[in-house]
GROMACS .gro file of C-alpha atoms in nm:
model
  443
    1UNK     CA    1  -1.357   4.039   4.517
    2UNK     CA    2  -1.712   4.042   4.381
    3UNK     CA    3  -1.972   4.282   4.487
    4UNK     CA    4  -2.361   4.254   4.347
    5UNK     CA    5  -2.539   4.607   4.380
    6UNK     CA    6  -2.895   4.657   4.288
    7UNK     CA    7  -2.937   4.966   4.060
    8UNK     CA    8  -3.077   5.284   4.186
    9UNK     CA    9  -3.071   5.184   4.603
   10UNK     CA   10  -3.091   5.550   4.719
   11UNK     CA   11  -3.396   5.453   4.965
   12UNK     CA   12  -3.187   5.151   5.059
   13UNK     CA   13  -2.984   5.251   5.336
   14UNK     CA   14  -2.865   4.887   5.429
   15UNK     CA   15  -2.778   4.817   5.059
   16UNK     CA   16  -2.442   4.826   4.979
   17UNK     CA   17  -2.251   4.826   5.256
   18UNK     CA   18  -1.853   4.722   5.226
   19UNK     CA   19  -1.521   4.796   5.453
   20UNK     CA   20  -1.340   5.143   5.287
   21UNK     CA   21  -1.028   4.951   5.243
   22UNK     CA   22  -1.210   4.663   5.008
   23UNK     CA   23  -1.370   4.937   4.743
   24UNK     CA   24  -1.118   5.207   4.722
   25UNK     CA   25  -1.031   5.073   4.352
   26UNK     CA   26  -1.400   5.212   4.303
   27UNK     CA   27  -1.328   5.578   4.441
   28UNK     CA   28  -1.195   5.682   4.086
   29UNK     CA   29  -1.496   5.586   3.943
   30UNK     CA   30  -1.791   5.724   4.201
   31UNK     CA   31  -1.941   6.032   4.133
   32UNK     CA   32  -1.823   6.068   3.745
   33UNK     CA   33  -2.108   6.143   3.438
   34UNK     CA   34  -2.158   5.837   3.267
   35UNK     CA   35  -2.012   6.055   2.976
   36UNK     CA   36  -1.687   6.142   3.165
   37UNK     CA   37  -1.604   5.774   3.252
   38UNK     CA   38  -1.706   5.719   2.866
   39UNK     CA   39  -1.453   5.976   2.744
   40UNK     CA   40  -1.179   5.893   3.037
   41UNK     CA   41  -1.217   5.468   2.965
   42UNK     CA   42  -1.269   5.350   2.623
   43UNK     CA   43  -1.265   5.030   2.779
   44UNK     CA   44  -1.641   5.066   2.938
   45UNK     CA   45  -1.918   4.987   2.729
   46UNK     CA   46  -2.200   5.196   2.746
   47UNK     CA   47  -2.560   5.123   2.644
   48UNK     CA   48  -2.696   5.312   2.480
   49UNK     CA   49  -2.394   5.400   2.254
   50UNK     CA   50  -2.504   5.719   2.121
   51UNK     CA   51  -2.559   5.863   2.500
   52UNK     CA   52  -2.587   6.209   2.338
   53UNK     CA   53  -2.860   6.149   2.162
   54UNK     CA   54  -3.138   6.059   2.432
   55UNK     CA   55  -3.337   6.269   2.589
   56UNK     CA   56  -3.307   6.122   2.960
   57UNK     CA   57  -2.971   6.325   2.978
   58UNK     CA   58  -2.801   5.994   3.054
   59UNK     CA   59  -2.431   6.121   3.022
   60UNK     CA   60  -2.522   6.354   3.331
   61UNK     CA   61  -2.620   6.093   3.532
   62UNK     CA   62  -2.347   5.881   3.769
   63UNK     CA   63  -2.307   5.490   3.779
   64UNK     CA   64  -2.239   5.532   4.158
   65UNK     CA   65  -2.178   5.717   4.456
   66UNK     CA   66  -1.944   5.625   4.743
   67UNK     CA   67  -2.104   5.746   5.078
   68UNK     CA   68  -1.979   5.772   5.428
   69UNK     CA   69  -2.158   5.591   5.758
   70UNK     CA   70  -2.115   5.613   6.108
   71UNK     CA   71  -1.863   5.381   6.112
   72UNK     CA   72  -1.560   5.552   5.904
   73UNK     CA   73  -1.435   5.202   5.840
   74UNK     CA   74  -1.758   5.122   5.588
   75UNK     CA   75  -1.915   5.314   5.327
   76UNK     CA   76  -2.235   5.291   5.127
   77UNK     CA   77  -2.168   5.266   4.805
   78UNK     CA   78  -2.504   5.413   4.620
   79UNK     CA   79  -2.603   5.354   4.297
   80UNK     CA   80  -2.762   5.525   3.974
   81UNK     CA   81  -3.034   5.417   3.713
   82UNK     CA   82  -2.751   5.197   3.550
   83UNK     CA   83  -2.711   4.802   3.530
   84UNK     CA   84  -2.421   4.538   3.454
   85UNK     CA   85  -2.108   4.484   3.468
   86UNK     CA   86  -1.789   4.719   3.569
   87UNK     CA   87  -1.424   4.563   3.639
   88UNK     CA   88  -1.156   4.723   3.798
   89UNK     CA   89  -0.870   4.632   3.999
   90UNK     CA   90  -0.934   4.304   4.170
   91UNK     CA   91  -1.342   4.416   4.155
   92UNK     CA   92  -1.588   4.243   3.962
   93UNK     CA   93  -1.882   4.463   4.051
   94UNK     CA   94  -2.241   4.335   3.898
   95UNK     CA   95  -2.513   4.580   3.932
   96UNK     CA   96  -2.859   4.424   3.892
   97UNK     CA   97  -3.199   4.592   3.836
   98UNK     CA   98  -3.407   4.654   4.207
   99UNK     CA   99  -3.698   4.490   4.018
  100UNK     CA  100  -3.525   4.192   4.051
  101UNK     CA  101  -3.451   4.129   4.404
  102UNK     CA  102  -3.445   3.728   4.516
  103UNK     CA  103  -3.390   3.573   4.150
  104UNK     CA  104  -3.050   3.509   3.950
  105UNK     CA  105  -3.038   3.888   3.785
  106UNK     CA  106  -3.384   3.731   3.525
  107UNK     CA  107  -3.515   4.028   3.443
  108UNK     CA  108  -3.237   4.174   3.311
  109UNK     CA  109  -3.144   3.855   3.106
  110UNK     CA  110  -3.482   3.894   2.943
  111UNK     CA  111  -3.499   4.248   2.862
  112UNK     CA  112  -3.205   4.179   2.675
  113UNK     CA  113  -3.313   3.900   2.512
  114UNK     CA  114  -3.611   4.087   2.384
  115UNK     CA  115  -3.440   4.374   2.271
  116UNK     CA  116  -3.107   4.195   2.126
  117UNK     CA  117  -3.380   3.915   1.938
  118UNK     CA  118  -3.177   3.616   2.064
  119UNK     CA  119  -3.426   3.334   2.204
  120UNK     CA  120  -3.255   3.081   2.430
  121UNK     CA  121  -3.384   2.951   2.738
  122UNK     CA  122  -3.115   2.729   2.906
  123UNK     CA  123  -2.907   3.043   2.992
  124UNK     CA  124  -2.670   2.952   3.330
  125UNK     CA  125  -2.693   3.126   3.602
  126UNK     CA  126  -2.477   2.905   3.838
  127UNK     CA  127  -2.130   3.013   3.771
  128UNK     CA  128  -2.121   3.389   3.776
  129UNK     CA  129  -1.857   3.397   3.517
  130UNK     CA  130  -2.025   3.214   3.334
  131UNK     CA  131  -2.322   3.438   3.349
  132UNK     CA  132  -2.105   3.741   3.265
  133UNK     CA  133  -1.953   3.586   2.940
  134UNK     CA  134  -2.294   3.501   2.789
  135UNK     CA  135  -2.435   3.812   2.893
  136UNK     CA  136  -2.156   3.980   2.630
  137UNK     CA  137  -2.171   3.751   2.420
  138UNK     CA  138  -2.531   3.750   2.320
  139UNK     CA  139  -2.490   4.100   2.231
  140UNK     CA  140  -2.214   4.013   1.946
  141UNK     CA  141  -2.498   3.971   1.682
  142UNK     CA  142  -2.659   4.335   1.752
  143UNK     CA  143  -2.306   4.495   1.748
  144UNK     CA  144  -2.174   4.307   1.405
  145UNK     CA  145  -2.492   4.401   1.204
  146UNK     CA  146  -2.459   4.772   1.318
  147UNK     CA  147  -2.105   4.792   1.223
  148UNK     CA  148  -2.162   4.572   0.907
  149UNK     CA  149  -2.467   4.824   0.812
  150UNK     CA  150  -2.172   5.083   0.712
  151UNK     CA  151  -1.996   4.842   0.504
  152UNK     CA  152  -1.712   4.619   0.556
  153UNK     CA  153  -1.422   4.789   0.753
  154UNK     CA  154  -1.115   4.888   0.524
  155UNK     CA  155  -0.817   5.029   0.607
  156UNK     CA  156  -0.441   5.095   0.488
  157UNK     CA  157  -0.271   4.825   0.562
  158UNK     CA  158   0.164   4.720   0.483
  159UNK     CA  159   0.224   4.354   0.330
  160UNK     CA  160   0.551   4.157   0.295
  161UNK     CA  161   0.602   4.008  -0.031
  162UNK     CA  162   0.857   3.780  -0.181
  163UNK     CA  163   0.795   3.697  -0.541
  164UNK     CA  164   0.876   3.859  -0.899
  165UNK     CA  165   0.556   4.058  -0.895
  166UNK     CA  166   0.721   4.366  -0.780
  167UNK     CA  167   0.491   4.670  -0.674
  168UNK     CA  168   0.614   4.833  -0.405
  169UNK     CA  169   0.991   4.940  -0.246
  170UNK     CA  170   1.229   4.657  -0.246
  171UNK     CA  171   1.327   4.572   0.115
  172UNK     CA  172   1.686   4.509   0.065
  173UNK     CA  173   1.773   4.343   0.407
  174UNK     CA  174   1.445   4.091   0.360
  175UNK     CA  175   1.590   4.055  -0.019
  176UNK     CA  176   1.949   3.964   0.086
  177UNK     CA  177   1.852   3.746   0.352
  178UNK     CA  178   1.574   3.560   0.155
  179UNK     CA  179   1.697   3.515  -0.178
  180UNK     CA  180   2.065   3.463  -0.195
  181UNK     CA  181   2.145   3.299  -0.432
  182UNK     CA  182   1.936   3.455  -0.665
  183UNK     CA  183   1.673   3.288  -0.799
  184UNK     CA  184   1.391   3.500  -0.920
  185UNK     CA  185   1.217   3.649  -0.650
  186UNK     CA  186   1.251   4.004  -0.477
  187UNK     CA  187   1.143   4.122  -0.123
  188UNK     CA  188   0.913   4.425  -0.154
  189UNK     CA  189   0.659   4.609   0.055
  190UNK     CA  190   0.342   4.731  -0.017
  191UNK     CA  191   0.076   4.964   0.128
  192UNK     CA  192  -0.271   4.822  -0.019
  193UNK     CA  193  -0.622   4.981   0.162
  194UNK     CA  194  -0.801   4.676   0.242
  195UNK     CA  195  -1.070   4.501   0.423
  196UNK     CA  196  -0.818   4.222   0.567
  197UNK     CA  197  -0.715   4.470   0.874
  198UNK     CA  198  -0.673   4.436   1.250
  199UNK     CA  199  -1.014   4.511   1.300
  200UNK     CA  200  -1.169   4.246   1.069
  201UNK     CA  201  -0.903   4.035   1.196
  202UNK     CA  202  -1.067   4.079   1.559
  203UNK     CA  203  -1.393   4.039   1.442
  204UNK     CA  204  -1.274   3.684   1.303
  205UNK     CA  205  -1.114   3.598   1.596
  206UNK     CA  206  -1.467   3.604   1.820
  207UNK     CA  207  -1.623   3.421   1.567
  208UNK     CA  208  -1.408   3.150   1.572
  209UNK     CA  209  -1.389   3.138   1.938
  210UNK     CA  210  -1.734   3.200   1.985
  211UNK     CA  211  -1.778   2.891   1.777
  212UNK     CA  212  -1.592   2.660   2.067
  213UNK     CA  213  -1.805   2.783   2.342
  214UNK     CA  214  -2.163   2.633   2.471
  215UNK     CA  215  -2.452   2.872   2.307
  216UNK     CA  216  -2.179   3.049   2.024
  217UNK     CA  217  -2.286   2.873   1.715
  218UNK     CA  218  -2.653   2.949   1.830
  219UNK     CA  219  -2.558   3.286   1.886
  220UNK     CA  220  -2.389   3.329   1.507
  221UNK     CA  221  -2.714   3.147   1.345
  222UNK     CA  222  -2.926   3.371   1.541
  223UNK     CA  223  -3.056   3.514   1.205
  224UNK     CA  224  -3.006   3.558   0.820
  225UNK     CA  225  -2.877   3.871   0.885
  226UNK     CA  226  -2.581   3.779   1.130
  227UNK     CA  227  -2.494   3.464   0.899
  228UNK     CA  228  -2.427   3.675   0.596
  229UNK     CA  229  -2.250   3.946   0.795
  230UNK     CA  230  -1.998   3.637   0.920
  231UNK     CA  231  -1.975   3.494   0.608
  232UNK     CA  232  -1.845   3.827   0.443
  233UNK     CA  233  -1.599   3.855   0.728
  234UNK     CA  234  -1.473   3.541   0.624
  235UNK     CA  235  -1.411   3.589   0.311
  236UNK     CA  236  -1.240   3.932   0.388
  237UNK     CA  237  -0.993   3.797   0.622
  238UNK     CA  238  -0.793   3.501   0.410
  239UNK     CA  239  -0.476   3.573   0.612
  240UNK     CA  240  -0.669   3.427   0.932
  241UNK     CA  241  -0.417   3.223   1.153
  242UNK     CA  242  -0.547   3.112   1.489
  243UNK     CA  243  -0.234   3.127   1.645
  244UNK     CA  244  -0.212   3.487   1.571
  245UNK     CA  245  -0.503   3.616   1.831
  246UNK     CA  246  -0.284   3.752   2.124
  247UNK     CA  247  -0.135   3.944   1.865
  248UNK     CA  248  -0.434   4.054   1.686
  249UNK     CA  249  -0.601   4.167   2.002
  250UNK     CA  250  -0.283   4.351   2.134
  251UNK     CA  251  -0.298   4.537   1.800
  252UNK     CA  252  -0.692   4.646   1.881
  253UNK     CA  253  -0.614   4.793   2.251
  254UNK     CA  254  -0.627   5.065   2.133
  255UNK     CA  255  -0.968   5.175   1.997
  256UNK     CA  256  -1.037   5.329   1.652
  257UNK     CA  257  -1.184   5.639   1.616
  258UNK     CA  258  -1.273   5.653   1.255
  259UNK     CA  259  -1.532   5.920   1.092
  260UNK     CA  260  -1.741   5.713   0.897
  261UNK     CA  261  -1.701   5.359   1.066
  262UNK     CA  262  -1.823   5.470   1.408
  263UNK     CA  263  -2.054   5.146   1.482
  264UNK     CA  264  -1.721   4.980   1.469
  265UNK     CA  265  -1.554   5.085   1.769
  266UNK     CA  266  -1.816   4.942   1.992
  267UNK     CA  267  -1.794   4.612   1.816
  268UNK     CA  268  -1.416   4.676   1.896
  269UNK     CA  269  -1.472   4.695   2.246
  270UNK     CA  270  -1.698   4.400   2.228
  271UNK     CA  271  -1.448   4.184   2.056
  272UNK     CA  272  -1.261   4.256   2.318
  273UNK     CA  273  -1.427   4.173   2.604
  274UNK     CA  274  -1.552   3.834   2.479
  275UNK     CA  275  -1.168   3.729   2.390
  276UNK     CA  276  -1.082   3.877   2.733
  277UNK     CA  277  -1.384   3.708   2.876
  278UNK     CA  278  -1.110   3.490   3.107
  279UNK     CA  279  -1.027   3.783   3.324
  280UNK     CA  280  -1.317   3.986   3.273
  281UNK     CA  281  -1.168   4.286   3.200
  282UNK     CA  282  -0.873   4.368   2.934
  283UNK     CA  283  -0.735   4.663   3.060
  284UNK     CA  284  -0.335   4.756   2.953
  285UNK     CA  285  -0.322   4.876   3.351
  286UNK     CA  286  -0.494   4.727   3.656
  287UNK     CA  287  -0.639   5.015   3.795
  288UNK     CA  288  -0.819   5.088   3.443
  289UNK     CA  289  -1.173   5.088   3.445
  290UNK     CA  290  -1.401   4.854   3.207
  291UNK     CA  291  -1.712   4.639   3.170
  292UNK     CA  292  -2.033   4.677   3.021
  293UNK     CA  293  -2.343   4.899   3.161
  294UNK     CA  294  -2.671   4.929   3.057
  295UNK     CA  295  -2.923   5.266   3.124
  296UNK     CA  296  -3.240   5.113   3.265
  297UNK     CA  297  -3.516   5.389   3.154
  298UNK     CA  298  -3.355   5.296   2.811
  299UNK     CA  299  -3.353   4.957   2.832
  300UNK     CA  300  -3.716   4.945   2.954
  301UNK     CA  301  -3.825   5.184   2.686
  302UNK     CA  302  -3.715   4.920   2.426
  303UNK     CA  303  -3.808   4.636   2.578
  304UNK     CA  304  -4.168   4.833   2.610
  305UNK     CA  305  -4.128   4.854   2.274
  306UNK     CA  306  -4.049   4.510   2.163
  307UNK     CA  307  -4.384   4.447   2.332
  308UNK     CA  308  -4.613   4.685   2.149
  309UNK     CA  309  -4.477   4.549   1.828
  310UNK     CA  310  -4.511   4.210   1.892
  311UNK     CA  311  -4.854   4.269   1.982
  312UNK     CA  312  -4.939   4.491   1.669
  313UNK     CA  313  -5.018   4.777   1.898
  314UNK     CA  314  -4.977   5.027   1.603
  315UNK     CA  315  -4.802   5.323   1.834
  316UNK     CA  316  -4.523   5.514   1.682
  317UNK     CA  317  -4.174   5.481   1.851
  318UNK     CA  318  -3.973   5.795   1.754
  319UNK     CA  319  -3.610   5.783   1.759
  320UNK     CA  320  -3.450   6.112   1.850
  321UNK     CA  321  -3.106   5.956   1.695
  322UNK     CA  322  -3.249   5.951   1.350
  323UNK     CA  323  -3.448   6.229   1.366
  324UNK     CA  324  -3.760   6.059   1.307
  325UNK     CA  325  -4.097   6.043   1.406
  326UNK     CA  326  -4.067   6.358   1.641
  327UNK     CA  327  -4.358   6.627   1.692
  328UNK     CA  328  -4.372   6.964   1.664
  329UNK     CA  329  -4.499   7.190   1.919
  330UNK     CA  330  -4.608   7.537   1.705
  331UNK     CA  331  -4.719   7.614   1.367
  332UNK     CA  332  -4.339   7.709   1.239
  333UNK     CA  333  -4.230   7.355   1.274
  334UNK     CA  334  -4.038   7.427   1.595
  335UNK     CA  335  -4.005   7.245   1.912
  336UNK     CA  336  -3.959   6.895   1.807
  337UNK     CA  337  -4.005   6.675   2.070
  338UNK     CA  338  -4.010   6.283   2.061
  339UNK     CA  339  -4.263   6.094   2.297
  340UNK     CA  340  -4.187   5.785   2.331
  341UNK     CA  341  -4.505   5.614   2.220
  342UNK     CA  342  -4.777   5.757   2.070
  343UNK     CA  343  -5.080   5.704   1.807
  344UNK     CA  344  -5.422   5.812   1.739
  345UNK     CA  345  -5.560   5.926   2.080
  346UNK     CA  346  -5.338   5.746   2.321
  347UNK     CA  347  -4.929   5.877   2.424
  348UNK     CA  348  -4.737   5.628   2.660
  349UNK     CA  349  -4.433   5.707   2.813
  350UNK     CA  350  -4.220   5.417   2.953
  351UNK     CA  351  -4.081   5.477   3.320
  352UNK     CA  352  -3.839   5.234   3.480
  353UNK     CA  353  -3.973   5.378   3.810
  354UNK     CA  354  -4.153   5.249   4.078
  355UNK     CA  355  -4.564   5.295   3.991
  356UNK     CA  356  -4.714   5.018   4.086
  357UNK     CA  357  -4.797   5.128   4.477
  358UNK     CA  358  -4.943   5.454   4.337
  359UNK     CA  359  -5.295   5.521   4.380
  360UNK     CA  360  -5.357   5.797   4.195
  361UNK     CA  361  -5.209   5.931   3.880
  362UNK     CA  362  -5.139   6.288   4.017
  363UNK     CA  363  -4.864   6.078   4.266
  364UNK     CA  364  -4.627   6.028   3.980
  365UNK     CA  365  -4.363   6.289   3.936
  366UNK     CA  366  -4.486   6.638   3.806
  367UNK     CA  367  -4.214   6.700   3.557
  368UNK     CA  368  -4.358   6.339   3.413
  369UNK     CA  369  -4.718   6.445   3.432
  370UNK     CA  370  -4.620   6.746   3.253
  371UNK     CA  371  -4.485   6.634   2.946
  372UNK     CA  372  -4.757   6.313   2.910
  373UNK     CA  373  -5.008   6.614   2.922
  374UNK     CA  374  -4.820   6.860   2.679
  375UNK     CA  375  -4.825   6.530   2.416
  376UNK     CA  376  -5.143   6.470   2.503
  377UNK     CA  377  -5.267   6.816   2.428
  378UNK     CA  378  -5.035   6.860   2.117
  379UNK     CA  379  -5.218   6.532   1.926
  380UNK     CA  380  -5.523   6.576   2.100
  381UNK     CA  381  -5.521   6.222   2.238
  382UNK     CA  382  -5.796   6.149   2.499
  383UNK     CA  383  -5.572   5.876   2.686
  384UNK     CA  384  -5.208   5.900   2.811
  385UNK     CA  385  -5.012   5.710   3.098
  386UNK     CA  386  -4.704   5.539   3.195
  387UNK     CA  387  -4.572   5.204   3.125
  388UNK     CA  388  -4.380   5.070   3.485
  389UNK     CA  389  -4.230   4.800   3.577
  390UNK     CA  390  -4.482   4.608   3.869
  391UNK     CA  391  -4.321   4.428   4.214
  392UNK     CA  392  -4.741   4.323   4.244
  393UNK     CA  393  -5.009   4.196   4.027
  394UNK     CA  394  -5.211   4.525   3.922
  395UNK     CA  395  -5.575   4.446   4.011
  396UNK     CA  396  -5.716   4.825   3.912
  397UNK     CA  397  -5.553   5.058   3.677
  398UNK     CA  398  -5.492   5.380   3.837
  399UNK     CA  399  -5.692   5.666   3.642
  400UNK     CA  400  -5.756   6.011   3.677
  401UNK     CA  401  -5.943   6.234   3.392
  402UNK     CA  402  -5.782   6.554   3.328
  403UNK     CA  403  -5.998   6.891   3.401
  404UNK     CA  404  -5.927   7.065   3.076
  405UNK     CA  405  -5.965   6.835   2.768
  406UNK     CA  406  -6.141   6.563   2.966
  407UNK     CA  407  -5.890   6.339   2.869
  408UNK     CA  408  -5.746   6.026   3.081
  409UNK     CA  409  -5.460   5.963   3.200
  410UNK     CA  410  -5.330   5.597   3.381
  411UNK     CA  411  -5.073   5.400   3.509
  412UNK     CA  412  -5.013   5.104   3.306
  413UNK     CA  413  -4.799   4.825   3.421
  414UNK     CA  414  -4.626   4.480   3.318
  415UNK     CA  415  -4.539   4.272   3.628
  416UNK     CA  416  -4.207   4.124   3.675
  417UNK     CA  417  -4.259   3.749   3.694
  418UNK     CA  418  -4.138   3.632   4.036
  419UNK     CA  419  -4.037   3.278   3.898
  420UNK     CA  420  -3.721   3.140   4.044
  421UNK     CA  421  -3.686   2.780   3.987
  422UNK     CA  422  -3.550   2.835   3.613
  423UNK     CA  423  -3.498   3.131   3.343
  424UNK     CA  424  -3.744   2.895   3.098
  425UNK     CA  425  -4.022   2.995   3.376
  426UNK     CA  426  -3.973   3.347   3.438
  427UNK     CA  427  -4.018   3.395   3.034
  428UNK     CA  428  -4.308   3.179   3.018
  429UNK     CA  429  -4.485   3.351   3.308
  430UNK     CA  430  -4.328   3.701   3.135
  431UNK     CA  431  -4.537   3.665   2.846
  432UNK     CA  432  -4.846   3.616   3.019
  433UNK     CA  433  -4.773   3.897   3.243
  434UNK     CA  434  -4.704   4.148   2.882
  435UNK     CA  435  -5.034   3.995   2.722
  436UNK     CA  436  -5.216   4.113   3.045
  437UNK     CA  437  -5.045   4.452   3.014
  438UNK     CA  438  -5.151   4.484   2.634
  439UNK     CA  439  -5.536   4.350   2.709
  440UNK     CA  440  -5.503   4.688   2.960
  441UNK     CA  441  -5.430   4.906   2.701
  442UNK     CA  442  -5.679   4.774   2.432
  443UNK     CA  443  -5.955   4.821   2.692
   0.00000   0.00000   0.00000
């Protein structure tokens, strides 16, 4: 059964809506921390990774809720700031963004796109399976340069030989069974720490079946850097068989936890899913929970981003992971905090929230207000807003001048193209809509 949600429907009381008896696969699932289904399903992909590390609180919040009606036979099931994909049971649940509503899940297509820096227009959106395998697979570049960043993956490994060369035990059942009569050769074993492993085996194995489906040999040219990285793993695998991948990925179910490779076990799980891609999910059990999600305040905030730099906007995009480009609230170098856009005079903080039917800027949430104007006071910048995504062309910027430091604050938008005859037009009519939305914020 497949069920398409619309992220975040709380004010949607007729969204969602399905018989108890066809959902309760999902009643494990409802009401967990995005970092308790992390830790209890390896198999489930989360976006960002490093969920501990952002400072929307992300793990705390829940992919969905399962409600009860007035009819006890159907529940609502209600959902959080999270899109994607989630499979479970016989469930292929596909949870799109609420900006979104009427077109073939665009929007989130492009965000992706602009983060990920893949560029392909023809994307299909008429088989749904379809749609969910290049959805994954686009991401395979982003994953395999992260991973490839710490080096190429090595671990201890045992080999079978048979030749004179002995360096290791001699396997005397191999040596009787092989090489009787004698004629020179001796079975041995070795234990060699190398880079031709399970895991680089698996990350072989997508390539070359990425390479026999429709947009994988665009997706593995994408770049320089993604070229090199697959050459490398070519040349690190040499014991590559094809016939060998039901093995290989039997060997990767379970998922590596090592303490200096750690961009590789979300490649793992990548892997995974795209050589999976048939059933959508790969789980060893079929109540077993797994898919991929993406957090939509992050996911806007680097789209956002993408935008600004593409533009030359010159603002400064901290990232709290690294550490880098935080400020500091007192003299002692204390109270780092990390805005998410700021430069001389002007802070912008990117809210996947609805802000376009707001009038005034003191309607936006106070805890928001707040910590624009804390920023705001802390560089002295004389203009601060948010950056939301618009349902309606945004005639007049809402803007309100703060009482103490006379400085401004607005909403700023980018409207979400409403195109729905092909993907090619939504982008097109995207970009005009994000050089409006920069003109805005150079007036």
């Amino acid at each position: 059964m497949r069920i398409n949600l619309f992220d975040n429907n709380v004010g949607q009381p007729d969204d969602g809506k399905y018989k108890r008896n066809e959902v309760t696969a999902l009643f494990p699932l409802a009401d967990k921390t995005v970092a308790q289904l992390c830790r209890e399903n390896e198999n489930l992909l989360i976006f960002p990774y490093s969920i501990d590390a952002t400072d929307d609180r992300i793990g705390d919040s829940s992919v969905m809720s399962i409600l009860n009606t007035d009819n006890p036979d159907i529940v609502r099931i209600s959902t959080g700031n999270v899109m994607g994909f989630i499979g479970i049971d016989d469930l292929r649940i596909k949870i799109k963004s609420r900006f979104d509503k009427g077109r073939d899940d665009y929007l989130l297509h492009y965000m992706l796109q602009k983060v990920l820096l893949f560029n392909l227009f023809d994307l299909s959106h008429d088989n749904e399976q379809e749609d969910v395998f290049d959805f994954i697979m686009f991401m395979f570049p982003y994953f395999l340069k992260a991973a490839m960043r710490q080096g190429v993956y090595r671990e201890y490994r045992h080999f079978k030989h048979n030749d004179a060369n002995v360096k290791g035990p001699i396997d005397i059942g191999r040596h009787i069974a092989r090489n009787i009569p004698f004629i020179g050769n001796i079975a041995y074993s070795t234990r060699e720490y190398t880079h031709d492993n399970d895991m680089t085996q698996l990350i072989r194995h997508t390539i070359e079946f990425m390479k026999t489906r429709k947009y994988g040999m665009a997706v593995l040219n994408i770049d320089r850097e993604t070229k090199d990285c697959v050459k490398i793993i070519n040349e690190h695998t040499k014991t590559y068989d094809r016939n060998e991948r039901s093995s290989i990925v039997s060997k990767n179910l379970r998922l590596k936890a090592h303490p200096y490779y750690t961009d590789y076990r979300p490649l793992q799980c990548l892997c995974l899913q795209i050589l999976r891609m048939e059933e959508v999910k790969y789980g060893e059990s079929d109540d077993e929970i797994c898919g991929i999600l993406f957090e939509g305040a992050w996911l806007w905030e680097e789209y956002v981003n993408v935008i600004l730099e593409e533009h030359s906007m010159g603002f400064i995009h901290p990232e709290n992971k690294l550490h880098r480009g935080g400020i500091y609230l007192f003299e002692d170098r204390s109270g780092v905090r990390y805005p998410d856009f700021y430069k001389n005079g002007f802070v912008l903080d990117a809210k996947y929230k609805r802000l376009g039917g707001y009038e005034r800027v003191s309607q936006v949430d106070r805890n928001d207000i707040h910590q624009v104007i804390t920023y705001m006071n802390n560089l002295n910048a004389m203009k601060g807003g948010f950056v939301a995504p618009l349902e309606n062309k945004q005639f007049i910027i809402p803007s309100s001048r703060l009482k103490s430091s006379k400085g401004m604050m607005s909403i700023y938008g980018i409207e979400i193209s409403k195109a729905t005859s092909s993907y090619e037009v939504f982008c097109n009519e995207m970009k005009r809509n994000e050089a409006i939305f920069v003109g805005a914020l150079s007036n």
